[in-house]
mmCIF file of C-alpha atoms and ligand atoms in Angstrom:
data_model
loop_
_atom_site.group_PDB
_atom_site.id
_atom_site.type_symbol
_atom_site.label_atom_id
_atom_site.label_comp_id
_atom_site.label_asym_id
_atom_site.label_seq_id
_atom_site.Cartn_x
_atom_site.Cartn_y
_atom_site.Cartn_z
ATOM 1 C CA UNK A 5 -14.130 -0.785 41.985
ATOM 2 C CA UNK A 6 -15.653 1.866 39.798
ATOM 3 C CA UNK A 7 -12.932 1.238 37.224
ATOM 4 C CA UNK A 8 -13.512 -2.493 37.382
ATOM 5 C CA UNK A 9 -17.196 -1.987 36.822
ATOM 6 C CA UNK A 10 -16.557 0.228 33.833
ATOM 7 C CA UNK A 11 -14.206 -2.342 32.332
ATOM 8 C CA UNK A 12 -16.669 -5.169 32.764
ATOM 9 C CA UNK A 13 -19.451 -3.019 31.335
ATOM 10 C CA UNK A 14 -17.273 -2.316 28.338
ATOM 11 C CA UNK A 15 -16.606 -6.006 27.925
ATOM 12 C CA UNK A 16 -20.321 -6.702 28.082
ATOM 13 C CA UNK A 17 -21.003 -4.053 25.485
ATOM 14 C CA UNK A 18 -18.371 -5.394 23.101
ATOM 15 C CA UNK A 19 -19.537 -8.971 23.669
ATOM 16 C CA UNK A 20 -23.004 -7.735 22.770
ATOM 17 C CA UNK A 21 -21.685 -6.195 19.567
ATOM 18 C CA UNK A 22 -19.942 -9.355 18.517
ATOM 19 C CA UNK A 23 -23.080 -11.297 19.339
ATOM 20 C CA UNK A 24 -25.198 -8.884 17.329
ATOM 21 C CA UNK A 25 -22.797 -9.274 14.436
ATOM 22 C CA UNK A 26 -22.841 -13.049 14.614
ATOM 23 C CA UNK A 27 -26.587 -13.272 14.894
ATOM 24 C CA UNK A 28 -27.505 -10.529 12.449
ATOM 25 C CA UNK A 29 -30.038 -9.054 14.933
ATOM 26 C CA UNK A 30 -33.602 -8.639 13.766
ATOM 27 C CA UNK A 31 -33.833 -4.942 14.597
ATOM 28 C CA UNK A 32 -31.491 -2.462 12.930
ATOM 29 C CA UNK A 33 -28.928 -3.162 10.222
ATOM 30 C CA UNK A 34 -26.566 -6.136 10.416
ATOM 31 C CA UNK A 35 -23.262 -4.995 11.882
ATOM 32 C CA UNK A 36 -20.034 -5.992 10.269
ATOM 33 C CA UNK A 37 -16.548 -5.170 11.487
ATOM 34 C CA UNK A 38 -13.740 -5.119 8.982
ATOM 35 C CA UNK A 39 -10.041 -4.299 9.304
ATOM 36 C CA UNK A 40 -7.970 -2.738 6.538
ATOM 37 C CA UNK A 41 -4.237 -3.518 6.496
ATOM 38 C CA UNK A 42 -2.094 -0.611 5.331
ATOM 39 C CA UNK A 43 1.626 0.175 5.770
ATOM 40 C CA UNK A 44 3.854 2.401 7.891
ATOM 41 C CA UNK A 45 2.283 5.555 9.309
ATOM 42 C CA UNK A 46 4.480 7.884 7.196
ATOM 43 C CA UNK A 47 3.473 6.219 3.897
ATOM 44 C CA UNK A 48 0.356 6.673 1.765
ATOM 45 C CA UNK A 49 -1.325 3.320 2.513
ATOM 46 C CA UNK A 50 -2.067 4.332 6.094
ATOM 47 C CA UNK A 51 -3.946 7.536 5.148
ATOM 48 C CA UNK A 52 -5.543 5.600 2.250
ATOM 49 C CA UNK A 53 -6.986 3.061 4.681
ATOM 50 C CA UNK A 54 -8.046 6.023 6.829
ATOM 51 C CA UNK A 55 -9.812 7.661 3.885
ATOM 52 C CA UNK A 56 -11.702 4.492 2.922
ATOM 53 C CA UNK A 57 -12.733 3.750 6.498
ATOM 54 C CA UNK A 58 -13.803 7.357 7.120
ATOM 55 C CA UNK A 59 -16.117 7.308 4.107
ATOM 56 C CA UNK A 60 -17.577 3.900 4.904
ATOM 57 C CA UNK A 61 -18.006 4.613 8.628
ATOM 58 C CA UNK A 62 -19.871 7.857 8.048
ATOM 59 C CA UNK A 63 -22.578 5.746 6.373
ATOM 60 C CA UNK A 64 -22.760 3.302 9.258
ATOM 61 C CA UNK A 65 -26.537 3.656 9.484
ATOM 62 C CA UNK A 66 -26.901 2.643 5.854
ATOM 63 C CA UNK A 67 -24.271 -0.103 5.510
ATOM 64 C CA UNK A 68 -23.827 -1.328 9.090
ATOM 65 C CA UNK A 69 -20.078 -1.580 8.400
ATOM 66 C CA UNK A 70 -17.472 -0.411 10.892
ATOM 67 C CA UNK A 71 -14.017 -0.308 9.322
ATOM 68 C CA UNK A 72 -10.804 0.058 11.276
ATOM 69 C CA UNK A 73 -7.299 0.610 9.973
ATOM 70 C CA UNK A 74 -4.152 -1.204 10.982
ATOM 71 C CA UNK A 75 -0.577 -0.045 10.352
ATOM 72 C CA UNK A 76 1.354 -3.064 9.002
ATOM 73 C CA UNK A 77 4.636 -4.078 7.367
ATOM 74 C CA UNK A 78 3.141 -3.468 3.891
ATOM 75 C CA UNK A 79 1.940 -5.330 0.798
ATOM 76 C CA UNK A 80 3.348 -8.808 1.376
ATOM 77 C CA UNK A 81 2.190 -8.809 4.980
ATOM 78 C CA UNK A 82 -1.277 -7.601 3.888
ATOM 79 C CA UNK A 83 -1.745 -10.342 1.268
ATOM 80 C CA UNK A 84 -0.775 -13.020 3.769
ATOM 81 C CA UNK A 85 -3.004 -11.586 6.499
ATOM 82 C CA UNK A 86 -5.968 -11.385 4.101
ATOM 83 C CA UNK A 87 -5.373 -15.004 3.103
ATOM 84 C CA UNK A 88 -5.222 -16.196 6.713
ATOM 85 C CA UNK A 89 -8.385 -14.263 7.588
ATOM 86 C CA UNK A 90 -6.612 -11.897 10.014
ATOM 87 C CA UNK A 91 -7.533 -8.930 7.803
ATOM 88 C CA UNK A 92 -10.596 -8.500 5.585
ATOM 89 C CA UNK A 93 -8.985 -5.899 3.334
ATOM 90 C CA UNK A 94 -5.541 -4.591 2.555
ATOM 91 C CA UNK A 95 -3.709 -2.152 0.334
ATOM 92 C CA UNK A 96 -1.368 -4.129 -1.899
ATOM 93 C CA UNK A 97 1.076 -3.157 -4.657
ATOM 94 C CA UNK A 98 -0.161 -4.299 -8.098
ATOM 95 C CA UNK A 99 3.018 -6.356 -8.614
ATOM 96 C CA UNK A 100 2.467 -8.116 -5.299
ATOM 97 C CA UNK A 101 -1.151 -8.824 -6.214
ATOM 98 C CA UNK A 102 0.030 -10.424 -9.466
ATOM 99 C CA UNK A 103 2.769 -12.448 -7.801
ATOM 100 C CA UNK A 104 0.530 -13.690 -4.971
ATOM 101 C CA UNK A 105 -2.296 -14.735 -7.281
ATOM 102 C CA UNK A 106 0.126 -16.478 -9.639
ATOM 103 C CA UNK A 107 2.332 -17.999 -6.933
ATOM 104 C CA UNK A 108 5.631 -16.333 -7.877
ATOM 105 C CA UNK A 109 8.295 -14.305 -6.002
ATOM 106 C CA UNK A 110 7.429 -14.383 -2.253
ATOM 107 C CA UNK A 111 4.704 -16.970 -2.967
ATOM 108 C CA UNK A 112 6.883 -19.325 -5.010
ATOM 109 C CA UNK A 113 7.061 -21.918 -2.221
ATOM 110 C CA UNK A 114 3.499 -21.671 -0.899
ATOM 111 C CA UNK A 115 1.859 -21.489 -4.334
ATOM 112 C CA UNK A 116 -0.895 -19.364 -5.886
ATOM 113 C CA UNK A 117 -3.142 -17.451 -3.479
ATOM 114 C CA UNK A 118 -6.291 -18.413 -5.328
ATOM 115 C CA UNK A 119 -8.730 -16.698 -2.982
ATOM 116 C CA UNK A 120 -7.086 -13.301 -3.376
ATOM 117 C CA UNK A 121 -9.511 -10.817 -4.953
ATOM 118 C CA UNK A 122 -9.057 -7.346 -6.396
ATOM 119 C CA UNK A 123 -11.519 -4.601 -5.465
ATOM 120 C CA UNK A 124 -10.107 -1.511 -7.219
ATOM 121 C CA UNK A 125 -6.821 0.204 -8.037
ATOM 122 C CA UNK A 126 -5.772 3.378 -6.244
ATOM 123 C CA UNK A 127 -2.795 5.773 -6.640
ATOM 124 C CA UNK A 128 0.441 5.187 -8.584
ATOM 125 C CA UNK A 129 3.526 4.345 -6.541
ATOM 126 C CA UNK A 130 7.124 5.020 -7.554
ATOM 127 C CA UNK A 131 10.151 2.946 -6.669
ATOM 128 C CA UNK A 132 12.039 5.736 -4.945
ATOM 129 C CA UNK A 133 15.691 5.883 -3.854
ATOM 130 C CA UNK A 134 16.683 8.782 -1.613
ATOM 131 C CA UNK A 135 20.370 9.251 -0.729
ATOM 132 C CA UNK A 136 22.247 11.636 1.541
ATOM 133 C CA UNK A 137 24.258 14.230 -0.393
ATOM 134 C CA UNK A 138 27.367 13.313 1.628
ATOM 135 C CA UNK A 139 27.006 9.558 0.905
ATOM 136 C CA UNK A 140 28.817 9.698 -2.439
ATOM 137 C CA UNK A 141 25.771 8.243 -4.206
ATOM 138 C CA UNK A 142 25.099 10.213 -7.381
ATOM 139 C CA UNK A 143 24.197 7.502 -9.899
ATOM 140 C CA UNK A 144 22.416 4.233 -9.126
ATOM 141 C CA UNK A 145 25.655 2.233 -9.514
ATOM 142 C CA UNK A 146 27.193 4.247 -6.650
ATOM 143 C CA UNK A 147 25.108 2.284 -4.104
ATOM 144 C CA UNK A 148 27.749 -0.476 -4.228
ATOM 145 C CA UNK A 149 29.420 -0.810 -0.833
ATOM 146 C CA UNK A 150 26.934 1.577 0.819
ATOM 147 C CA UNK A 151 24.484 1.023 3.677
ATOM 148 C CA UNK A 152 21.062 0.876 2.041
ATOM 149 C CA UNK A 153 17.688 0.137 3.591
ATOM 150 C CA UNK A 154 15.857 -2.080 1.092
ATOM 151 C CA UNK A 155 12.857 -2.633 3.386
ATOM 152 C CA UNK A 156 11.449 -5.212 5.791
ATOM 153 C CA UNK A 157 10.503 -8.633 4.371
ATOM 154 C CA UNK A 158 6.724 -7.895 4.560
ATOM 155 C CA UNK A 159 7.073 -4.740 2.494
ATOM 156 C CA UNK A 160 6.418 -4.189 -1.173
ATOM 157 C CA UNK A 161 9.604 -2.204 -1.816
ATOM 158 C CA UNK A 162 12.004 -4.962 -0.864
ATOM 159 C CA UNK A 163 11.193 -6.982 -4.004
ATOM 160 C CA UNK A 164 11.312 -3.878 -6.221
ATOM 161 C CA UNK A 165 14.715 -2.900 -4.814
ATOM 162 C CA UNK A 166 16.067 -6.405 -5.436
ATOM 163 C CA UNK A 167 14.620 -6.445 -8.985
ATOM 164 C CA UNK A 168 16.160 -3.137 -9.989
ATOM 165 C CA UNK A 169 19.532 -3.923 -8.401
ATOM 166 C CA UNK A 170 19.534 -7.163 -10.379
ATOM 167 C CA UNK A 171 18.813 -5.188 -13.568
ATOM 168 C CA UNK A 172 21.926 -3.108 -12.797
ATOM 169 C CA UNK A 173 23.950 -6.263 -12.071
ATOM 170 C CA UNK A 174 24.130 -5.480 -8.351
ATOM 171 C CA UNK A 175 23.808 -8.391 -5.893
ATOM 172 C CA UNK A 176 22.003 -7.082 -2.812
ATOM 173 C CA UNK A 177 23.517 -9.759 -0.595
ATOM 174 C CA UNK A 178 27.145 -9.030 -1.433
ATOM 175 C CA UNK A 179 27.479 -5.709 -3.281
ATOM 176 C CA UNK A 180 25.701 -3.429 -0.791
ATOM 177 C CA UNK A 181 25.286 -3.396 2.985
ATOM 178 C CA UNK A 182 21.559 -4.126 2.904
ATOM 179 C CA UNK A 183 19.365 -3.208 5.882
ATOM 180 C CA UNK A 184 15.870 -4.676 6.367
ATOM 181 C CA UNK A 185 14.187 -1.888 8.314
ATOM 182 C CA UNK A 186 10.586 -0.757 8.170
ATOM 183 C CA UNK A 187 9.961 2.259 5.939
ATOM 184 C CA UNK A 188 8.716 4.249 8.924
ATOM 185 C CA UNK A 189 12.239 4.132 10.419
ATOM 186 C CA UNK A 190 14.104 5.116 7.252
ATOM 187 C CA UNK A 191 13.856 8.911 7.392
ATOM 188 C CA UNK A 192 15.254 9.110 10.905
ATOM 189 C CA UNK A 193 17.989 6.563 10.162
ATOM 190 C CA UNK A 194 19.087 8.620 7.150
ATOM 191 C CA UNK A 195 19.062 11.862 9.111
ATOM 192 C CA UNK A 196 20.981 10.206 11.959
ATOM 193 C CA UNK A 197 23.698 9.090 9.532
ATOM 194 C CA UNK A 198 23.035 5.393 10.136
ATOM 195 C CA UNK A 199 22.160 4.593 6.508
ATOM 196 C CA UNK A 200 23.372 6.154 3.233
ATOM 197 C CA UNK A 201 20.121 5.775 1.299
ATOM 198 C CA UNK A 202 16.774 3.995 1.309
ATOM 199 C CA UNK A 203 14.322 2.468 -1.137
ATOM 200 C CA UNK A 204 10.593 3.034 -0.712
ATOM 201 C CA UNK A 205 7.878 2.130 -3.202
ATOM 202 C CA UNK A 206 5.249 4.694 -2.358
ATOM 203 C CA UNK A 207 2.841 7.358 -3.637
ATOM 204 C CA UNK A 208 3.917 11.012 -3.606
ATOM 205 C CA UNK A 209 3.862 13.190 -1.640
ATOM 206 C CA UNK A 210 4.304 11.235 1.583
ATOM 207 C CA UNK A 211 5.403 11.855 5.153
ATOM 208 C CA UNK A 212 8.520 9.698 4.962
ATOM 209 C CA UNK A 213 10.226 11.715 2.212
ATOM 210 C CA UNK A 214 8.944 15.016 3.631
ATOM 211 C CA UNK A 215 10.689 14.143 6.870
ATOM 212 C CA UNK A 216 13.851 12.779 5.240
ATOM 213 C CA UNK A 217 14.314 15.764 2.902
ATOM 214 C CA UNK A 218 13.736 18.463 5.491
ATOM 215 C CA UNK A 219 16.410 17.533 8.034
ATOM 216 C CA UNK A 220 19.870 19.042 8.461
ATOM 217 C CA UNK A 221 21.539 16.242 6.454
ATOM 218 C CA UNK A 222 20.911 17.215 2.825
ATOM 219 C CA UNK A 223 19.432 14.562 0.538
ATOM 220 C CA UNK A 224 18.531 13.898 -3.096
ATOM 221 C CA UNK A 225 16.502 11.421 -5.134
ATOM 222 C CA UNK A 226 18.612 9.118 -7.326
ATOM 223 C CA UNK A 227 17.454 8.536 -10.931
ATOM 224 C CA UNK A 228 16.630 4.931 -11.867
ATOM 225 C CA UNK A 229 16.918 4.659 -15.642
ATOM 226 C CA UNK A 230 17.978 1.102 -16.567
ATOM 227 C CA UNK A 231 14.381 -0.092 -16.575
ATOM 228 C CA UNK A 232 13.657 -1.221 -20.147
ATOM 229 C CA UNK A 233 14.492 -4.875 -19.553
ATOM 230 C CA UNK A 234 12.435 -4.939 -16.338
ATOM 231 C CA UNK A 235 9.461 -3.378 -18.108
ATOM 232 C CA UNK A 236 9.711 -5.932 -20.917
ATOM 233 C CA UNK A 237 9.938 -8.785 -18.411
ATOM 234 C CA UNK A 238 7.167 -7.833 -15.961
ATOM 235 C CA UNK A 239 3.684 -6.616 -16.979
ATOM 236 C CA UNK A 240 3.127 -4.642 -13.792
ATOM 237 C CA UNK A 241 6.038 -2.187 -14.049
ATOM 238 C CA UNK A 242 5.716 1.191 -15.796
ATOM 239 C CA UNK A 243 7.916 4.304 -16.096
ATOM 240 C CA UNK A 244 7.251 7.119 -13.637
ATOM 241 C CA UNK A 245 8.961 10.082 -12.003
ATOM 242 C CA UNK A 246 9.353 11.725 -8.608
ATOM 243 C CA UNK A 247 7.676 15.170 -8.470
ATOM 244 C CA UNK A 248 10.484 16.978 -6.627
ATOM 245 C CA UNK A 249 8.438 20.166 -6.175
ATOM 246 C CA UNK A 250 6.698 18.233 -3.372
ATOM 247 C CA UNK A 251 10.016 18.114 -1.510
ATOM 248 C CA UNK A 252 11.546 21.598 -1.484
ATOM 249 C CA UNK A 253 14.284 20.424 0.903
ATOM 250 C CA UNK A 254 15.693 17.885 -1.603
ATOM 251 C CA UNK A 255 18.796 18.966 -3.563
ATOM 252 C CA UNK A 256 17.358 17.879 -6.942
ATOM 253 C CA UNK A 257 16.501 20.641 -9.387
ATOM 254 C CA UNK A 258 14.126 18.709 -11.691
ATOM 255 C CA UNK A 259 11.813 15.705 -11.599
ATOM 256 C CA UNK A 260 13.620 12.393 -11.224
ATOM 257 C CA UNK A 261 13.005 9.428 -13.530
ATOM 258 C CA UNK A 262 12.157 6.039 -12.100
ATOM 259 C CA UNK A 263 9.568 3.277 -12.507
ATOM 260 C CA UNK A 264 6.625 2.122 -10.496
ATOM 261 C CA UNK A 265 3.464 0.165 -9.806
ATOM 262 C CA UNK A 266 -0.005 0.932 -8.492
ATOM 263 C CA UNK A 267 -1.530 0.631 -5.066
ATOM 264 C CA UNK A 268 -4.587 -1.636 -5.162
ATOM 265 C CA UNK A 269 -7.341 -2.503 -2.720
ATOM 266 C CA UNK A 270 -7.602 -6.252 -2.138
ATOM 267 C CA UNK A 271 -9.702 -8.736 -0.223
ATOM 268 C CA UNK A 272 -10.507 -12.440 -0.055
ATOM 269 C CA UNK A 273 -13.188 -14.400 -1.899
ATOM 270 C CA UNK A 274 -14.429 -15.336 1.605
ATOM 271 C CA UNK A 275 -15.445 -11.748 2.447
ATOM 272 C CA UNK A 276 -19.221 -11.377 1.829
ATOM 273 C CA UNK A 277 -20.364 -9.779 -1.434
ATOM 274 C CA UNK A 278 -22.588 -7.185 0.264
ATOM 275 C CA UNK A 279 -19.658 -5.816 2.280
ATOM 276 C CA UNK A 280 -17.365 -5.468 -0.751
ATOM 277 C CA UNK A 281 -20.252 -4.073 -2.808
ATOM 278 C CA UNK A 282 -21.019 -1.389 -0.214
ATOM 279 C CA UNK A 283 -17.391 -0.246 0.114
ATOM 280 C CA UNK A 284 -16.859 -0.166 -3.666
ATOM 281 C CA UNK A 285 -20.078 1.747 -4.203
ATOM 282 C CA UNK A 286 -19.296 4.245 -1.457
ATOM 283 C CA UNK A 287 -15.861 5.122 -2.887
ATOM 284 C CA UNK A 288 -16.957 5.232 -6.546
ATOM 285 C CA UNK A 289 -20.167 7.216 -5.983
ATOM 286 C CA UNK A 290 -18.239 9.752 -3.908
ATOM 287 C CA UNK A 291 -14.939 9.750 -5.770
ATOM 288 C CA UNK A 292 -14.609 13.558 -5.722
ATOM 289 C CA UNK A 293 -14.809 13.570 -1.943
ATOM 290 C CA UNK A 294 -12.406 10.626 -1.707
ATOM 291 C CA UNK A 295 -9.876 12.462 -3.907
ATOM 292 C CA UNK A 296 -9.751 15.381 -1.466
ATOM 293 C CA UNK A 297 -8.490 13.054 1.267
ATOM 294 C CA UNK A 298 -4.918 12.672 -0.106
ATOM 295 C CA UNK A 299 -2.958 14.552 -2.794
ATOM 296 C CA UNK A 300 -1.737 11.225 -4.287
ATOM 297 C CA UNK A 301 -5.380 10.552 -5.285
ATOM 298 C CA UNK A 302 -5.514 13.583 -7.621
ATOM 299 C CA UNK A 303 -4.997 11.463 -10.762
ATOM 300 C CA UNK A 304 -7.754 8.942 -10.001
ATOM 301 C CA UNK A 305 -10.630 8.355 -12.421
ATOM 302 C CA UNK A 306 -13.308 5.664 -12.246
ATOM 303 C CA UNK A 307 -11.741 4.114 -15.362
ATOM 304 C CA UNK A 308 -8.119 4.027 -14.186
ATOM 305 C CA UNK A 309 -9.259 2.557 -10.866
ATOM 306 C CA UNK A 310 -10.038 -0.594 -12.841
ATOM 307 C CA UNK A 311 -6.549 -0.775 -14.408
ATOM 308 C CA UNK A 312 -3.590 -2.699 -12.992
ATOM 309 C CA UNK A 313 -5.609 -5.477 -11.361
ATOM 310 C CA UNK A 314 -4.513 -9.061 -11.962
ATOM 311 C CA UNK A 315 -6.382 -11.155 -9.387
ATOM 312 C CA UNK A 316 -10.072 -11.687 -10.307
ATOM 313 C CA UNK A 317 -12.432 -8.916 -9.215
ATOM 314 C CA UNK A 318 -14.383 -9.774 -6.072
ATOM 315 C CA UNK A 319 -18.010 -10.619 -6.940
ATOM 316 C CA UNK A 320 -19.271 -7.742 -4.791
ATOM 317 C CA UNK A 321 -17.099 -5.224 -6.665
ATOM 318 C CA UNK A 322 -18.020 -6.787 -10.015
ATOM 319 C CA UNK A 323 -21.718 -6.436 -9.165
ATOM 320 C CA UNK A 324 -21.294 -2.688 -8.658
ATOM 321 C CA UNK A 325 -19.110 -2.182 -11.754
ATOM 322 C CA UNK A 326 -21.660 -4.025 -13.922
ATOM 323 C CA UNK A 327 -24.541 -2.022 -12.473
ATOM 324 C CA UNK A 328 -22.934 1.255 -13.494
ATOM 325 C CA UNK A 329 -21.550 0.014 -16.822
ATOM 326 C CA UNK A 330 -17.867 0.100 -15.862
ATOM 327 C CA UNK A 331 -17.632 -3.633 -16.682
HETATM 328 N N1 LIG B 22 4.260 0.130 -1.166
HETATM 329 C C1 LIG B 22 4.609 -0.098 0.204
HETATM 330 C C2 LIG B 22 4.436 -1.570 0.527
HETATM 331 O O1 LIG B 22 3.771 -2.260 -0.184
HETATM 332 C C3 LIG B 22 3.789 0.737 1.166
HETATM 333 C C4 LIG B 22 3.670 2.174 0.773
HETATM 334 C C5 LIG B 22 2.799 2.987 1.685
HETATM 335 O O2 LIG B 22 2.634 2.630 2.843
HETATM 336 O O3 LIG B 22 2.262 3.995 1.190
HETATM 337 O O4 LIG B 22 4.950 -2.052 1.483
#
């Protein structure tokens, strides 16, 4: 009985909150609840969403915004959930932002996602291929015939893996044994000997590669060098490298060349300007604090956080950037 009472009291309280939100109560600040879509828990999107929500929530009295974070299948899932209104915000690869807004790749059939809006860019992400030392994969071409996790369909990395295989003349449907697992499962699958290698487009360092490189099955990052044509073809790709010092368990002796994109923070044109304004302002005014929340943020500057965006800036973000002279 006591438990029942507590549950119904809780329900009443949450109903009250929703009501207060809907009505914009007279007393106290208006309350707004927003959800940020991220990625797998061992990636960088999940702690990124955590960092943004932590900073926004600690100013609840000022902004009246309560942000929560959701672990998701990644960029493609996040764009689609933002567009359907299931999420207010999401972390999205810059290439996926471009494709969704322009109606290409995964959005070819459904068309341009015209309400998609950019808020700011975050950390760089590298298309990363990690292979087991005993898999026989030394060069990229060696993936032929091997069991490779290219990522779940909602992920960002799946498209990058397919693009780069195509650049090497490798057909992912026939030339490799492609798996479509979530990134959060990859490290364990590799250690268990169930896959030979996996692709992950992600910031460094991250939990997935820490886990995968520190097990008893020895592993190494595979260089991806045939990227010139891809870079010429797509505006969102750039050269990058894997900082192997972050992964002392990996067999590599030097940094590994590859290419990459940027993580970006996205929303919908339907999300109110004051909410987007407050979040943008909070992160930019306290960038030094934000940068302490993940090592992948070390390279961030206010200027480079406006680079790599292809959907229009949300009006709320634009308002802040104009106020401070960044736009
Ligand atoms: N880039 C990945 C994706 O879009 C997610 C990486 C991460 O979670 O840090 O699916």
